[in-house]
Short mmCIF file of C-alpha atoms and ligand atoms in Angstrom, two decimals:
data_model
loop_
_atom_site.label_atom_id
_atom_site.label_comp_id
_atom_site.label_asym_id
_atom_site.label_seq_id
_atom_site.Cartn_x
_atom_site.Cartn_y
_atom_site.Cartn_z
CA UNK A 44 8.12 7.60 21.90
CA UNK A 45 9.29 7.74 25.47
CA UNK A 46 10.29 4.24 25.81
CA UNK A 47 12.45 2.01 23.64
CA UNK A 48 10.49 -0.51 21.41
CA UNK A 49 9.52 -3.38 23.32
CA UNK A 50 10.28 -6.77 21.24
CA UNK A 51 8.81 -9.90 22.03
CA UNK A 52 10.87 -13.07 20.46
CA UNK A 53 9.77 -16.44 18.88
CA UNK A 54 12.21 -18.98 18.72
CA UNK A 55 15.52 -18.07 19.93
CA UNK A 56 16.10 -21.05 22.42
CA UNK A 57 19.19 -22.43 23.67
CA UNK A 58 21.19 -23.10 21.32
CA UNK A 59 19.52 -21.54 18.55
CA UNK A 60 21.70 -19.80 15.86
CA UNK A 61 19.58 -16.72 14.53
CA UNK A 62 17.45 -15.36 17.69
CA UNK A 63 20.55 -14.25 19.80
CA UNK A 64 21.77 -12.26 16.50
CA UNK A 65 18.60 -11.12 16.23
CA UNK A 66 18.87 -10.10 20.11
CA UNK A 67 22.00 -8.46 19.65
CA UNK A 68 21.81 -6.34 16.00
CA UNK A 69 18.00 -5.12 17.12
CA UNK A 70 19.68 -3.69 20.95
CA UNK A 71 22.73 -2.21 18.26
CA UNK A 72 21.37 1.24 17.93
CA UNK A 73 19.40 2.13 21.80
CA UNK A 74 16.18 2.19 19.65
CA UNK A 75 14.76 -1.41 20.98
CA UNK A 76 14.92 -3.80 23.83
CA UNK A 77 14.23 -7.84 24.13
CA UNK A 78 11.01 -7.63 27.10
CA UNK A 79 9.90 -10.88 26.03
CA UNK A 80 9.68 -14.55 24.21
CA UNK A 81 8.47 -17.68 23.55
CA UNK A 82 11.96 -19.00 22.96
CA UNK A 83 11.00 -22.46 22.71
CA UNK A 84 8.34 -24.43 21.98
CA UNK A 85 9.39 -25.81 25.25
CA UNK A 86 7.85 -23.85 28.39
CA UNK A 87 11.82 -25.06 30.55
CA UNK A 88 13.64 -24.51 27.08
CA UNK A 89 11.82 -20.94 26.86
CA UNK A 90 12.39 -19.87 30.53
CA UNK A 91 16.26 -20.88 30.56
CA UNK A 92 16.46 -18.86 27.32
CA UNK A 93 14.75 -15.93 29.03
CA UNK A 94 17.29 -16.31 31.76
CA UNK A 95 19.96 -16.08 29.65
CA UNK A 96 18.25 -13.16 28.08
CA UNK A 97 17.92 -11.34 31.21
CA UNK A 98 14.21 -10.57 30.94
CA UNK A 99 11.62 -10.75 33.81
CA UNK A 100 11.24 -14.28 33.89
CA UNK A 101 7.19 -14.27 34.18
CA UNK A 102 7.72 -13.00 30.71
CA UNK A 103 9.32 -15.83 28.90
CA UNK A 104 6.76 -17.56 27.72
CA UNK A 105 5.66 -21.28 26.84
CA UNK A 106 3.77 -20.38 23.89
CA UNK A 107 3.58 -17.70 21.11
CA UNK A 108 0.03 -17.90 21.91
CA UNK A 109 0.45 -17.14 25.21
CA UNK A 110 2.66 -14.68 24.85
CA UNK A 111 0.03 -12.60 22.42
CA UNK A 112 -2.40 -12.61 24.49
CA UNK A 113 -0.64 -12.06 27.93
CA UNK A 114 1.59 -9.15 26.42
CA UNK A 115 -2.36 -7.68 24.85
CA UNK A 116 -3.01 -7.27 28.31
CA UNK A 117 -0.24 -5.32 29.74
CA UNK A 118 0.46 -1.97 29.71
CA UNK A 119 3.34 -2.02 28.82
CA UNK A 120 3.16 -4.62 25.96
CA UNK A 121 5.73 -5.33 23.44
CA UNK A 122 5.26 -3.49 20.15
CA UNK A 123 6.42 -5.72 17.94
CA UNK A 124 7.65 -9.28 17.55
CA UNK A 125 10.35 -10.86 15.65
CA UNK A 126 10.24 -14.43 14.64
CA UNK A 127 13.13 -16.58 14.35
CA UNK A 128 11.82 -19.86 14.16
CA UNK A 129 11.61 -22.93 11.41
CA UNK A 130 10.16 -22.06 8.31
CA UNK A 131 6.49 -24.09 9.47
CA UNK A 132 6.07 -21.81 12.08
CA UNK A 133 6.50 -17.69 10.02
CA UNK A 134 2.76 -17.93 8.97
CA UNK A 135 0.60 -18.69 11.90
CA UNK A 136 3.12 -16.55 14.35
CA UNK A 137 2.82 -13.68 12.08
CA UNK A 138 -0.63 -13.98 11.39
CA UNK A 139 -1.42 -14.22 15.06
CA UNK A 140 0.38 -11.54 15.66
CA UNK A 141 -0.81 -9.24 13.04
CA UNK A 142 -4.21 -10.19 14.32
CA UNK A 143 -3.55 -9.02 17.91
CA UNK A 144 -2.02 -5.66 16.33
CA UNK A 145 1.07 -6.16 16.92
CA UNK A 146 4.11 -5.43 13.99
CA UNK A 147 6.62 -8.50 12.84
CA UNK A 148 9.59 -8.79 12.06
CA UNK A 149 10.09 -11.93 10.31
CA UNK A 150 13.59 -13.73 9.57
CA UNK A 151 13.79 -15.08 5.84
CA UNK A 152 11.95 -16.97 4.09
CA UNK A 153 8.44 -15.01 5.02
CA UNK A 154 6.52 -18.40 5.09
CA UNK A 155 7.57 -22.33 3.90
CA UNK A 156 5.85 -22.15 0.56
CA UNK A 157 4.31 -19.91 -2.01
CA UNK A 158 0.49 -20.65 -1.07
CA UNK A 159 1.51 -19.62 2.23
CA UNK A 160 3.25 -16.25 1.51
CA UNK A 161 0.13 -15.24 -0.81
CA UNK A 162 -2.03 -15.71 2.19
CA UNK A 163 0.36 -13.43 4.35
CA UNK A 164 0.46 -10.83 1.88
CA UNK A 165 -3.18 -10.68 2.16
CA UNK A 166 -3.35 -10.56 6.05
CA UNK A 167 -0.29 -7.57 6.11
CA UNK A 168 -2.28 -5.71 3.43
CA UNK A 169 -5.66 -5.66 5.39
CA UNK A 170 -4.17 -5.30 8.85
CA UNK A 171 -2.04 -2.14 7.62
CA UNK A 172 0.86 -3.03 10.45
CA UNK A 173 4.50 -2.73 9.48
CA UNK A 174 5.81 -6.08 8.34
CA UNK A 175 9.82 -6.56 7.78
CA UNK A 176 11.64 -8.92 6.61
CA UNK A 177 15.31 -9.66 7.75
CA UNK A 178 17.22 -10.64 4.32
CA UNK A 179 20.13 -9.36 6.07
CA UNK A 180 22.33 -8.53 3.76
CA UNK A 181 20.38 -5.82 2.33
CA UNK A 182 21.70 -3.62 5.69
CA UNK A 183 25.55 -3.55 4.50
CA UNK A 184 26.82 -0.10 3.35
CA UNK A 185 28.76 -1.33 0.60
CA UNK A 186 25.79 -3.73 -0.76
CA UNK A 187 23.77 -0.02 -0.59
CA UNK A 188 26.65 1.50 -2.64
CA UNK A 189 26.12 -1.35 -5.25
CA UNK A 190 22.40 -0.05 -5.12
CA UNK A 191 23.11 3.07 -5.73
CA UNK A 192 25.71 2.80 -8.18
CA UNK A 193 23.18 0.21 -10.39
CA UNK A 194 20.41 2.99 -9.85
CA UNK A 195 23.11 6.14 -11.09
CA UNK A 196 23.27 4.07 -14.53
CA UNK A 197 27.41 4.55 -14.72
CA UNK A 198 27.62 1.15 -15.11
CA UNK A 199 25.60 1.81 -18.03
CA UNK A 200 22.52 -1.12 -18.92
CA UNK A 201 23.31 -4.48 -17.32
CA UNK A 202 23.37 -7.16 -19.26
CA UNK A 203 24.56 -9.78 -17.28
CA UNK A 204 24.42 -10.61 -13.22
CA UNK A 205 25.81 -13.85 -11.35
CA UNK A 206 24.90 -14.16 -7.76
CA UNK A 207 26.56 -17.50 -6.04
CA UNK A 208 25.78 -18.85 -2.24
CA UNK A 209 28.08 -21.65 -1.45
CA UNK A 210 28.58 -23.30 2.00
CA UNK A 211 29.79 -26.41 2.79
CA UNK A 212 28.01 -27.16 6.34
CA UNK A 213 25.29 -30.11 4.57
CA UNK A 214 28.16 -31.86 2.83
CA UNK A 215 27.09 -35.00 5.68
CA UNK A 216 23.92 -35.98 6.58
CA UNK A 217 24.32 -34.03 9.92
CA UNK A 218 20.79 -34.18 10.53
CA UNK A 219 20.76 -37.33 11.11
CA UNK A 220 23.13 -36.91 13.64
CA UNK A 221 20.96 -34.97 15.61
CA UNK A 222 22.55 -31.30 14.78
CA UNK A 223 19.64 -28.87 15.31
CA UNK A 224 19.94 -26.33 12.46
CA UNK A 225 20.30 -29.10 10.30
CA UNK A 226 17.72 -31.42 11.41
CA UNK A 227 14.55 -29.12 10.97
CA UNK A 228 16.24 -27.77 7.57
CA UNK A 229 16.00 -30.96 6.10
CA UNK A 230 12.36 -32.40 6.97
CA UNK A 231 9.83 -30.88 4.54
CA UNK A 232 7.08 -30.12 7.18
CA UNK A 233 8.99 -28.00 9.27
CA UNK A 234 11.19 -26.05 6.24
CA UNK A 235 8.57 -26.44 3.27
CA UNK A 236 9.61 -27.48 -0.28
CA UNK A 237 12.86 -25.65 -1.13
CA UNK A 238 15.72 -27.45 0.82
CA UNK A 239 19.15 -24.91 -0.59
CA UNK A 240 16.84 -22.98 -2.39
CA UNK A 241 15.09 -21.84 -0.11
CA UNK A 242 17.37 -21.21 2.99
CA UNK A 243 19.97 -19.76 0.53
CA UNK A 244 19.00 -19.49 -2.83
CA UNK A 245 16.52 -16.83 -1.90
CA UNK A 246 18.86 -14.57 0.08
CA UNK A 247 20.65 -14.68 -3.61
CA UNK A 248 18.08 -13.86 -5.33
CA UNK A 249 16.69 -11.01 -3.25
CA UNK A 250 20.50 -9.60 -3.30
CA UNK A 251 20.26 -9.70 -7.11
CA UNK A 252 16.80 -8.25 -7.21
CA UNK A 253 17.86 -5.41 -4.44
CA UNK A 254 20.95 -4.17 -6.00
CA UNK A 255 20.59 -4.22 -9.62
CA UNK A 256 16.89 -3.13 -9.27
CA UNK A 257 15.68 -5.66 -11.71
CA UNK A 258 13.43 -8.13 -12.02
CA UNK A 259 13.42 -12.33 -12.80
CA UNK A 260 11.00 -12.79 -15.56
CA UNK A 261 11.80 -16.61 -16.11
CA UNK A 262 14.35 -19.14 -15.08
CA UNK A 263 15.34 -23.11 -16.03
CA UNK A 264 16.73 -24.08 -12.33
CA UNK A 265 18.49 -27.49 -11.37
CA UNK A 266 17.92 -28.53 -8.22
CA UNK A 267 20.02 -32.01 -6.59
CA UNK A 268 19.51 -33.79 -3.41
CA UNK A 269 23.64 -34.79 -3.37
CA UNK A 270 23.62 -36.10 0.52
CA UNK A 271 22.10 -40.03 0.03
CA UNK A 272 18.93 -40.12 1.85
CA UNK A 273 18.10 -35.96 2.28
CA UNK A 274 14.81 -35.44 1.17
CA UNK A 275 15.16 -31.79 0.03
CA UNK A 276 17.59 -30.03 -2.22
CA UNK A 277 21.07 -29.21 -0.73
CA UNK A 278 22.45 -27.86 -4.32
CA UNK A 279 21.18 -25.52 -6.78
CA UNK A 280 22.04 -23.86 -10.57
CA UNK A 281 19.66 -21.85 -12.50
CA UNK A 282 19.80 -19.40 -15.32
CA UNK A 283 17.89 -16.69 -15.75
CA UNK A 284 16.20 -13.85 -17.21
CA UNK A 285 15.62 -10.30 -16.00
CA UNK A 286 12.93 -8.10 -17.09
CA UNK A 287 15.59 -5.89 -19.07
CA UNK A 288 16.85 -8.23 -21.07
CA UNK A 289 20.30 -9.23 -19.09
CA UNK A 290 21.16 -12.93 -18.37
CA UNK A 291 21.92 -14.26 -14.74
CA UNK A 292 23.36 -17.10 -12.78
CA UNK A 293 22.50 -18.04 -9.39
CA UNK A 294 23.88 -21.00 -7.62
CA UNK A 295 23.85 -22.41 -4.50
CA UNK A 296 24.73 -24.87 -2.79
CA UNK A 297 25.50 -26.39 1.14
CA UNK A 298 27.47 -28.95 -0.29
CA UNK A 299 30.29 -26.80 -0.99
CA UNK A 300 32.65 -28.53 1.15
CA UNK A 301 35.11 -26.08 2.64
CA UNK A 302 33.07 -23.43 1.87
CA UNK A 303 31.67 -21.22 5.17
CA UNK A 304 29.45 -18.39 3.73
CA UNK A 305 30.58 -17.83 0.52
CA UNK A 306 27.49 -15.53 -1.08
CA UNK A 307 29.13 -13.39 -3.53
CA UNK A 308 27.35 -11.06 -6.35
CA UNK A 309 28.91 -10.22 -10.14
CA UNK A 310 27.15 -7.29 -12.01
CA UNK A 311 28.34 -6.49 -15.22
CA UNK A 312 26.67 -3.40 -17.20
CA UNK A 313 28.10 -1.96 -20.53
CA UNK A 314 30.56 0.41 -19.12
CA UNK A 315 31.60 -1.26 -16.37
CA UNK A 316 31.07 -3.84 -13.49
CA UNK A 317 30.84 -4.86 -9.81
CA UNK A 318 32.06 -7.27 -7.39
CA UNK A 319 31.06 -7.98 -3.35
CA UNK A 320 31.82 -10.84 -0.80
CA UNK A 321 30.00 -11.03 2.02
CA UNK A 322 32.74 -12.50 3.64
CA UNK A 323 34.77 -9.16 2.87
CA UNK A 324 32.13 -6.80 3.27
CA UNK A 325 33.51 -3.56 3.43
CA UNK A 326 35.09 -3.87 0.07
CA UNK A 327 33.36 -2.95 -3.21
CA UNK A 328 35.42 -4.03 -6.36
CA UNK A 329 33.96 -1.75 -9.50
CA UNK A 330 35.98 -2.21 -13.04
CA UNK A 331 35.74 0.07 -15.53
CA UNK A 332 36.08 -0.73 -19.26
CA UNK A 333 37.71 2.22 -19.86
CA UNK A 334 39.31 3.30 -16.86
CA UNK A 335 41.34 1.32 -13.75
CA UNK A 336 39.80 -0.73 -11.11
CA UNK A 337 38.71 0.71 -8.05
CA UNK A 338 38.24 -0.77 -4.84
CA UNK A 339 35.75 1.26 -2.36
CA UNK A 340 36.21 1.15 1.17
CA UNK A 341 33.00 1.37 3.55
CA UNK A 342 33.03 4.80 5.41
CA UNK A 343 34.88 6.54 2.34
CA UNK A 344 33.63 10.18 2.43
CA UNK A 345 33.06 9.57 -1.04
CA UNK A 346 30.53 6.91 -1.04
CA UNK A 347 26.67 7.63 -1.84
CA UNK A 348 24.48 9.07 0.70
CA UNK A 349 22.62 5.32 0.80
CA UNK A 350 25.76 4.04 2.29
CA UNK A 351 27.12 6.53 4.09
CA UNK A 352 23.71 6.87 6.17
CA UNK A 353 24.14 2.91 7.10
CA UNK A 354 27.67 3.61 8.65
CA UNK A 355 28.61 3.44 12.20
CA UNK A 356 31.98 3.51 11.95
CA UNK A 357 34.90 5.07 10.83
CA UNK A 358 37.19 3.88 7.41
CA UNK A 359 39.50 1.25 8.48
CA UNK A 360 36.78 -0.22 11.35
CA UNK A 361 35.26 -3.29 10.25
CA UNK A 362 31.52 -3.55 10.47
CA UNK A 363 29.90 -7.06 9.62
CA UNK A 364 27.24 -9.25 10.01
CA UNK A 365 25.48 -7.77 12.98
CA UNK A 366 25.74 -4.21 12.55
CA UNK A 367 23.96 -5.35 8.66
CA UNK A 368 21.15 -6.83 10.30
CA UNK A 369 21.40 -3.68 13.02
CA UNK A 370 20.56 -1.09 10.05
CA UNK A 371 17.89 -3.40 9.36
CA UNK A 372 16.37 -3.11 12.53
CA UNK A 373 16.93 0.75 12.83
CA UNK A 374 15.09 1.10 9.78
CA UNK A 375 12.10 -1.13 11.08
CA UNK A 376 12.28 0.80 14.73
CA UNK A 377 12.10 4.51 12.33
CA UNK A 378 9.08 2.54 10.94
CA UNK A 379 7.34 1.50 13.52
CA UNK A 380 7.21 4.97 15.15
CA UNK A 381 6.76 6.96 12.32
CA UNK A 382 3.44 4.21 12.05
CA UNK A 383 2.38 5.14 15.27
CA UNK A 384 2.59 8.22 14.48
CA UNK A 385 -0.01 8.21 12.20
CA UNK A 386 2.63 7.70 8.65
CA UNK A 387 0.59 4.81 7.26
CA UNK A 388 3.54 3.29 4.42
CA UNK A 389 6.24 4.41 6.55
CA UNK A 390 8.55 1.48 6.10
CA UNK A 391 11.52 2.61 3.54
CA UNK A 392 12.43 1.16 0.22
CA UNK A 393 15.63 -0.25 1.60
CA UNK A 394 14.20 -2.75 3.94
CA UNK A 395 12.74 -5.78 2.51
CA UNK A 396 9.34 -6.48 3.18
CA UNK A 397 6.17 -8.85 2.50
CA UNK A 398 6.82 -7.90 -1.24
CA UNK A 399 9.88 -8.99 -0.72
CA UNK A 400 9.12 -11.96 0.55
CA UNK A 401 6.42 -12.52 -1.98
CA UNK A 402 9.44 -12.44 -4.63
CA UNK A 403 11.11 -15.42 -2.64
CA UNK A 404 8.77 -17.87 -2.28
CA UNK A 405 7.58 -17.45 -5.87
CA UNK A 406 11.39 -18.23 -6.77
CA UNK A 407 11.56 -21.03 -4.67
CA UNK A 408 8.22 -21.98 -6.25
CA UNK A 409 9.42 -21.70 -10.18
CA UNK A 410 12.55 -22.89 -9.05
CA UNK A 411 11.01 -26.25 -7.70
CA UNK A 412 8.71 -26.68 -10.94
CA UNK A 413 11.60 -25.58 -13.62
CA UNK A 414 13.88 -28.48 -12.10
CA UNK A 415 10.87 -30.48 -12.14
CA UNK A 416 9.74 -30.66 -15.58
CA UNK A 417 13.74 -29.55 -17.03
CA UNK A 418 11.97 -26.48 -18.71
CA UNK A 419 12.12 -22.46 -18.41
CA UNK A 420 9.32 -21.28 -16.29
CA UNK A 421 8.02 -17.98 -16.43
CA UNK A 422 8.10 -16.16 -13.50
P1 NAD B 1484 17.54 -22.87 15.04
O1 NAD B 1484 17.10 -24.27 14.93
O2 NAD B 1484 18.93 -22.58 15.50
O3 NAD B 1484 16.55 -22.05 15.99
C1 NAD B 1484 15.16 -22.17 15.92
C2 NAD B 1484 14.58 -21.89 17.28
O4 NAD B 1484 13.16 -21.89 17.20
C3 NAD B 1484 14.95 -22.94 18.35
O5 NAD B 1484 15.38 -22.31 19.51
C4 NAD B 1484 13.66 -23.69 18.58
O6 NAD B 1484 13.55 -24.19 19.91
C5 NAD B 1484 12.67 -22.56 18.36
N1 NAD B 1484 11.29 -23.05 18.14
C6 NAD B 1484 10.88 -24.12 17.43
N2 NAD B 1484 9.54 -24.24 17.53
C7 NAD B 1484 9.10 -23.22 18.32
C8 NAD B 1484 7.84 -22.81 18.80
N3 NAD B 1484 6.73 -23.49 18.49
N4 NAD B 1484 7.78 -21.71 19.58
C9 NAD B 1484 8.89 -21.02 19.91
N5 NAD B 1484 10.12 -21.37 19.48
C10 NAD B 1484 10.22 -22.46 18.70
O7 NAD B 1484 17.29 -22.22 13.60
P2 NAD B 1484 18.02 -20.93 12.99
O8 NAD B 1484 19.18 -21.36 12.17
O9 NAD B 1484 18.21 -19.92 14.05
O10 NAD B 1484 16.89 -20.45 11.95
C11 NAD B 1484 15.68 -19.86 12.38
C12 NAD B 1484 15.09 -19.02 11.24
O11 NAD B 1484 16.00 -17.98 10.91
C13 NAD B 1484 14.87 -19.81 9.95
O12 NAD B 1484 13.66 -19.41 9.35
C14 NAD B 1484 16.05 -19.43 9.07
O13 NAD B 1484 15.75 -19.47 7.70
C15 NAD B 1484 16.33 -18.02 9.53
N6 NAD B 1484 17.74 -17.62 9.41
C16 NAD B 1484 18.03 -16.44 8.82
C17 NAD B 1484 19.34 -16.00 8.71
C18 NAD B 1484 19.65 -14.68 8.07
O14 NAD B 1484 20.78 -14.42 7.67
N7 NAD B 1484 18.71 -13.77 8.00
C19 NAD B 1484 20.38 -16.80 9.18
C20 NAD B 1484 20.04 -18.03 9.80
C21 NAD B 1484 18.73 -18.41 9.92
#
């Protein structure tokens, strides 16, 4: 490749929370560069946000649409596009983009329901493009070494696994105060069916699923609307089952007062177990049953390969939220040329994709019916 990767942004606008990280953590690494949007699904909106950007304003655009087929016909035409928009909107951008031949990168969760995602999987499948998807905390080095470690088997079988995303920002009815993030998150046409469970719940369960390399074979979830009036779920329990045999919790909730981003994961095997806060990231608590605790520092030479190949920095140098989502994207960029190069699976195991994504929605999806009808579900 002689050029950088050329990424083309949906959503984003002023004020937006996501597309600026997304801006930021994809530009980390040299590999990629922000050419072009449709910020908004307001043609000003867009063009301030390209502004702010710094891209050639005749590309900021007032419409994915637009944007697809415009960028189709340039030479120099972004090669892939990353959407950060409401839930409503992951489908048809993805599948219009797919369908112009053009890669996504798609925040979390890949659509607003299950029928949705099904339908995606199909279109990724037959259109052979890469497809990521950002469940970001699958890029930190210490959440890799908790990977690894699970995959060595010194922790010996694990039996038991408690994954917990609290925040406290939906303790109010916000939304009805007009606060954006909040306002979209809590209609049901614009986030789909799983309030909590869905914007949170399934970066827990994907963590749980990624590091211990398991699988949820059935669950009996409680979901609660808390906030009077909020017609989706803001707080979340459920048990469940993994395909080995070991027990899990999972809760989460937005009515955590107090709480900011509070997603912390528990594994517990037979010899030992693990503990990591994504609010303290570069820490890795692992207690042995026979032996001392140990704390594990990101950068320490003697971490596995998996994390050490996700470090930027040196021990003692914090790395955090953007640099995660960074190794995300560097993985996805290594992709995406190797792809053009004529690899045709070249996306690696460590960076969630449409299965991936498949896995969510299908959790939000049992999750939704278990609470329903007070019953395990099989997955
Ligand atoms: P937001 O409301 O802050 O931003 C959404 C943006 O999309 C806004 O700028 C809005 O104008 C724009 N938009 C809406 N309709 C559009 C259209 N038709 N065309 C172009 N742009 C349009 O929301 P957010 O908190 O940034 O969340 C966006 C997405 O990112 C959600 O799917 C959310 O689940 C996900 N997210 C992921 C993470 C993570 O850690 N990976 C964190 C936060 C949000």
């Amino acid at each position: 490749m002689s050029h950088k990767l050329r990424m083309g942004m949906v959503g984003g606008g002023p004020g937006a929370f996501i597309g600026p990280v997304h801006k930021m953590a994809a530009e980390l690494d040299g590999k990629i560069e922000l050419v072009a949007g449709a910020f908004s699904q307001s043609a000003e909106r867009s063009r301030v946000a390209g502004e702010g950007f710094g891209i050639d304003p005749t590309r900021a655009y007032a419409s994915y649409i637009e944007m697809l087929e415009t960028e189709s016909n340039r030479d120099d035409r972004i090669d892939f596009v990353v959407i950060a928009t409401p839930n409503y909107l992951h489908l048809p951008v993805a599948e219009a983009a797919l369908a112009a031949g053009i890669a996504v990168m798609s925040d979390k969760p890949a659509t607003a329901a299950y029928d949705e995602v099904l339908k995606l999987q199909a279109v990724v499948a037959k259109a052979g493009i890469p497809y990521g998807l950002t469940h970001t905390y699958a890029g930190y080095s210490m959440v890799r070494e908790a990977r690894s470690l699970c995959a060595s088997g010194k922790l010996g079988p694990i039996r038991k696994i408690a994954v917990e995303y609290l925040q406290g920002w939906l303790s109010q009815a916000i939304e009805s105060t007009g606060q954006k993030q909040a306002a979209w998150r809590s209609d049901p046409a614009l986030n789909g069916p799983g309030g909590c469970i869905g914007d949170i719940g399934t970066h827990a369960f994907h963590l749980a699923e990624y590091v211990t390399g398991l699988r949820v074979t059935s669950l009996n979830a409680a979901l609660r609307s808390v906030v009077p009036g909020r017609k989706l779920d803001d707080d979340c329990n459920a048990l469940l089952r993994f395909d080995n045999g070991a027990s899990g919790v999972l809760m989460a909730s937005q009515v955590a007062a107090g709480e900011r981003n509070g997603l912390r994961l528990r594994i517990y095997g037979e010899n030992g177990s693990i503990e990591w806060h994504q609010e303290d990231p570069n820490r890795l608590s692992v207690k042995w049953q026979d032996g001392p605790e140990e704390i594990r520092h990101a950068a320490g030479s003697y971490l596995s390969r998996d994390a050490l190949a996700v470090t930027r920095l040196p021990g003692g140098h914090p790395e955090g939220y953007i640099e995660a989502f960074a190794v995300l994207y560097r993985e996805f960029a290594e992709g995406l040329i190797a792809w053009r190069e004529g690899n045709a699976n070249p996306l690696p195991a460590t960076l969630p994709g449409i299965a991936a994504g498949v896995r969510g929605m299908r959790f939000v999806e049992r999750a939704i019916e278990s609470s329903k009808t007070e019953s395990w579900v099989e997955f």
